[in-house]
Amino acid sequence: MISKKNINNALILLTLIIWGSIGYTYFVKKKIVSSPKIAQKTSKPTQYTIRKDTFELKDINNPFENVFVTRKTSQKITQTKIAPKKKPLPVSVKWPSILYHGYIVSKGSNKKLGVINVNGKIMKRREREIILEKFEVKKIYEDSIQLQYNNTLKTIKLSR
C-alpha cells in the first residue's frame, strides 16, 4: 500500500507542476510576440438572413376550461318581505312581599339556609329551591338573596 507520506509528496509535486505551467504561460509566453495576423478583406459583404425566433399562437380550445370554472346560471329569486317577528312584551311580574332575615349554616355543612318572610309567612329555603311554586332561590349572600322568576332576577336586601 502507498503510505500517506508518498501520497502527500505526489500531490505536492502535481500542484507544483500545475502552478509552474500557469506561471510559464503568464510570464514567459507573454514576452514572445508573434507578428499579428491581418485579416484580409473580402470584396463582398456577408449577407445575413434574419429569421423570426417567435411563432404565432393558434386559437386552441382550453381543455381545462370545464374543470376549474363552474358556470353560474342566473336565476331570478323573488323575495317576499316577511314582517319581523315582534318580541313579546315582558310581562310584569307581580312579586309578593318578601323580606330577607339572613341565613343559617350548620356545623357539618357549608350550605346556606336562607330565612325569608313571604307574605307574612316565615320560610327556610336553600339555593335552587322553589318558593310559592313560582320563584326560585338562585343565590344566598350575607347581606342579600337573589330570586328568579321567568329569567327575571330580583335581589332583596337584608331587612333589619
mmCIF file of C-alpha atoms in Angstrom:
data_model
loop_
_atom_site.group_PDB
_atom_site.id
_atom_site.type_symbol
_atom_site.label_atom_id
_atom_site.label_comp_id
_atom_site.label_asym_id
_atom_site.label_seq_id
_atom_site.Cartn_x
_atom_site.Cartn_y
_atom_site.Cartn_z
ATOM 1 C CA MET A 1 0.000 0.000 0.000
ATOM 2 C CA ILE A 2 1.009 3.545 -0.548
ATOM 3 C CA SER A 3 1.689 5.440 2.621
ATOM 4 C CA LYS A 4 0.231 8.834 3.420
ATOM 5 C CA LYS A 5 3.659 10.420 3.104
ATOM 6 C CA ASN A 6 4.050 9.198 -0.503
ATOM 7 C CA ILE A 7 0.527 10.385 -1.401
ATOM 8 C CA ASN A 8 1.248 13.852 0.047
ATOM 9 C CA ASN A 9 4.555 14.080 -1.891
ATOM 10 C CA ALA A 10 2.804 13.110 -5.141
ATOM 11 C CA LEU A 11 0.056 15.704 -4.597
ATOM 12 C CA ILE A 12 2.609 18.436 -3.803
ATOM 13 C CA LEU A 13 4.553 17.571 -6.988
ATOM 14 C CA LEU A 14 1.350 17.653 -9.067
ATOM 15 C CA THR A 15 0.417 21.039 -7.572
ATOM 16 C CA LEU A 16 3.880 22.442 -8.387
ATOM 17 C CA ILE A 17 3.644 21.225 -11.995
ATOM 18 C CA ILE A 18 0.209 22.839 -12.457
ATOM 19 C CA TRP A 19 1.282 26.165 -10.938
ATOM 20 C CA GLY A 20 4.546 26.051 -12.872
ATOM 21 C CA SER A 21 2.695 25.690 -16.183
ATOM 22 C CA ILE A 22 0.383 28.550 -15.242
ATOM 23 C CA GLY A 23 3.338 30.778 -14.326
ATOM 24 C CA TYR A 24 5.172 29.838 -17.549
ATOM 25 C CA THR A 25 2.213 30.751 -19.772
ATOM 26 C CA TYR A 26 1.649 34.005 -17.926
ATOM 27 C CA PHE A 27 5.215 35.298 -17.574
ATOM 28 C CA VAL A 28 7.336 33.616 -20.307
ATOM 29 C CA LYS A 29 4.967 33.177 -23.245
ATOM 30 C CA LYS A 30 3.714 36.695 -22.809
ATOM 31 C CA LYS A 31 7.087 38.115 -23.792
ATOM 32 C CA ILE A 32 7.220 36.202 -27.058
ATOM 33 C CA VAL A 33 5.285 38.251 -29.523
ATOM 34 C CA SER A 34 4.461 36.859 -32.894
ATOM 35 C CA SER A 35 3.566 39.087 -35.776
ATOM 36 C CA PRO A 36 -0.083 39.859 -35.734
ATOM 37 C CA LYS A 37 -2.133 38.345 -38.484
ATOM 38 C CA ILE A 38 -4.099 40.778 -40.526
ATOM 39 C CA ALA A 39 -7.410 39.632 -41.741
ATOM 40 C CA GLN A 40 -7.902 40.015 -45.443
ATOM 41 C CA LYS A 41 -10.872 41.981 -46.549
ATOM 42 C CA THR A 42 -13.420 40.251 -48.669
ATOM 43 C CA SER A 43 -14.840 42.112 -51.547
ATOM 44 C CA LYS A 44 -18.424 41.107 -50.847
ATOM 45 C CA PRO A 45 -20.131 41.952 -47.595
ATOM 46 C CA THR A 46 -21.625 38.928 -45.922
ATOM 47 C CA GLN A 47 -25.366 38.645 -46.266
ATOM 48 C CA TYR A 48 -27.198 37.742 -43.123
ATOM 49 C CA THR A 49 -30.683 36.359 -43.092
ATOM 50 C CA ILE A 50 -32.944 37.285 -40.248
ATOM 51 C CA ARG A 51 -35.198 34.540 -39.020
ATOM 52 C CA LYS A 52 -38.040 35.086 -36.637
ATOM 53 C CA ASP A 53 -37.468 33.482 -33.291
ATOM 54 C CA THR A 54 -41.101 33.783 -32.315
ATOM 55 C CA PHE A 55 -44.117 31.970 -33.598
ATOM 56 C CA GLU A 56 -47.774 32.702 -33.845
ATOM 57 C CA LEU A 57 -50.169 31.035 -31.417
ATOM 58 C CA LYS A 58 -53.264 29.477 -32.869
ATOM 59 C CA ASP A 59 -56.612 29.646 -31.143
ATOM 60 C CA ILE A 60 -56.924 26.400 -29.211
ATOM 61 C CA ASN A 61 -59.819 25.385 -27.006
ATOM 62 C CA ASN A 62 -58.795 25.174 -23.375
ATOM 63 C CA PRO A 63 -59.132 21.527 -22.291
ATOM 64 C CA PHE A 64 -59.270 22.543 -18.599
ATOM 65 C CA GLU A 65 -61.994 25.116 -19.000
ATOM 66 C CA ASN A 66 -64.766 22.963 -17.562
ATOM 67 C CA VAL A 67 -62.609 21.511 -14.815
ATOM 68 C CA PHE A 68 -61.730 24.646 -12.852
ATOM 69 C CA VAL A 69 -64.597 27.002 -13.552
ATOM 70 C CA THR A 70 -68.186 26.198 -12.848
ATOM 71 C CA ARG A 71 -70.576 28.227 -14.833
ATOM 72 C CA LYS A 72 -73.221 30.011 -12.860
ATOM 73 C CA THR A 73 -76.708 30.024 -14.141
ATOM 74 C CA SER A 74 -78.598 33.124 -13.282
ATOM 75 C CA GLN A 75 -81.920 32.561 -11.644
ATOM 76 C CA LYS A 76 -84.300 35.212 -10.594
ATOM 77 C CA ILE A 77 -85.251 34.847 -6.999
ATOM 78 C CA THR A 78 -88.245 36.750 -5.883
ATOM 79 C CA GLN A 79 -88.023 37.839 -2.327
ATOM 80 C CA THR A 80 -91.088 38.320 -0.301
ATOM 81 C CA LYS A 81 -90.819 40.598 2.618
ATOM 82 C CA ILE A 82 -91.521 38.866 5.843
ATOM 83 C CA ALA A 83 -92.697 41.004 8.677
ATOM 84 C CA PRO A 84 -90.184 40.848 11.517
ATOM 85 C CA LYS A 85 -91.353 38.886 14.485
ATOM 86 C CA LYS A 86 -92.295 41.094 17.309
ATOM 87 C CA LYS A 87 -90.756 40.247 20.607
ATOM 88 C CA PRO A 88 -93.338 39.597 23.235
ATOM 89 C CA LEU A 89 -93.536 42.374 25.700
ATOM 90 C CA PRO A 90 -92.117 41.385 29.057
ATOM 91 C CA VAL A 91 -94.926 40.570 31.397
ATOM 92 C CA SER A 92 -94.581 42.488 34.581
ATOM 93 C CA VAL A 93 -94.146 40.028 37.398
ATOM 94 C CA LYS A 94 -96.186 40.669 40.492
ATOM 95 C CA TRP A 95 -93.750 39.922 43.253
ATOM 96 C CA PRO A 96 -95.147 39.056 46.672
ATOM 97 C CA SER A 97 -93.980 40.968 49.712
ATOM 98 C CA ILE A 98 -90.605 39.336 50.547
ATOM 99 C CA LEU A 99 -88.258 40.173 53.422
ATOM 100 C CA TYR A 100 -84.835 38.588 53.880
ATOM 101 C CA HIS A 101 -83.812 37.992 57.501
ATOM 102 C CA GLY A 102 -80.437 36.263 56.967
ATOM 103 C CA TYR A 103 -79.044 32.758 56.644
ATOM 104 C CA ILE A 104 -78.038 29.777 58.800
ATOM 105 C CA VAL A 105 -75.043 27.468 58.294
ATOM 106 C CA SER A 106 -74.844 24.137 60.159
ATOM 107 C CA LYS A 107 -71.527 22.937 61.640
ATOM 108 C CA GLY A 108 -71.033 19.878 59.399
ATOM 109 C CA SER A 109 -72.058 21.600 56.134
ATOM 110 C CA ASN A 110 -71.197 24.830 54.422
ATOM 111 C CA LYS A 111 -74.564 25.078 52.609
ATOM 112 C CA LYS A 112 -76.546 28.190 53.465
ATOM 113 C CA LEU A 113 -80.174 28.061 54.586
ATOM 114 C CA GLY A 114 -81.926 31.389 53.968
ATOM 115 C CA VAL A 115 -84.612 32.719 56.292
ATOM 116 C CA ILE A 116 -87.288 34.529 54.237
ATOM 117 C CA ASN A 117 -90.583 36.180 55.119
ATOM 118 C CA VAL A 118 -93.021 35.785 52.185
ATOM 119 C CA ASN A 119 -96.438 37.478 52.580
ATOM 120 C CA GLY A 120 -96.088 37.371 56.380
ATOM 121 C CA LYS A 121 -95.087 33.686 56.449
ATOM 122 C CA ILE A 122 -91.504 32.764 57.503
ATOM 123 C CA MET A 123 -89.814 30.128 55.317
ATOM 124 C CA LYS A 124 -86.394 28.452 55.271
ATOM 125 C CA ARG A 125 -85.009 27.701 51.799
ATOM 126 C CA ARG A 126 -81.660 26.590 50.325
ATOM 127 C CA GLU A 127 -80.229 27.672 46.948
ATOM 128 C CA ARG A 128 -82.150 26.324 43.914
ATOM 129 C CA GLU A 129 -85.299 25.645 45.957
ATOM 130 C CA ILE A 130 -88.718 26.947 44.915
ATOM 131 C CA ILE A 131 -90.919 29.420 46.836
ATOM 132 C CA LEU A 132 -94.687 29.542 46.165
ATOM 133 C CA GLU A 133 -94.276 27.224 43.147
ATOM 134 C CA LYS A 134 -93.001 30.154 41.014
ATOM 135 C CA PHE A 135 -89.896 31.751 42.454
ATOM 136 C CA GLU A 136 -86.501 30.060 42.641
ATOM 137 C CA VAL A 137 -83.794 30.971 45.162
ATOM 138 C CA LYS A 138 -80.709 31.500 42.968
ATOM 139 C CA LYS A 139 -78.039 32.637 45.429
ATOM 140 C CA ILE A 140 -77.846 33.392 49.137
ATOM 141 C CA TYR A 141 -75.394 36.072 50.317
ATOM 142 C CA GLU A 142 -74.687 37.542 53.769
ATOM 143 C CA ASP A 143 -76.482 40.813 53.032
ATOM 144 C CA SER A 144 -78.930 39.801 50.265
ATOM 145 C CA ILE A 145 -80.696 36.986 48.440
ATOM 146 C CA GLN A 146 -81.347 36.564 44.693
ATOM 147 C CA LEU A 147 -84.678 35.245 43.460
ATOM 148 C CA GLN A 148 -85.630 34.355 39.870
ATOM 149 C CA TYR A 149 -88.936 34.142 38.044
ATOM 150 C CA ASN A 150 -89.066 33.638 34.230
ATOM 151 C CA ASN A 151 -85.468 34.861 33.675
ATOM 152 C CA THR A 152 -86.140 37.915 35.812
ATOM 153 C CA LEU A 153 -83.733 38.298 38.720
ATOM 154 C CA LYS A 154 -84.547 40.305 41.824
ATOM 155 C CA THR A 155 -82.142 40.974 44.675
ATOM 156 C CA ILE A 156 -83.647 41.515 48.095
ATOM 157 C CA LYS A 157 -81.513 43.203 50.756
ATOM 158 C CA LEU A 158 -81.271 42.115 54.375
ATOM 159 C CA SER A 159 -84.048 43.697 56.473
ATOM 160 C CA ARG A 160 -83.074 44.976 59.959
#
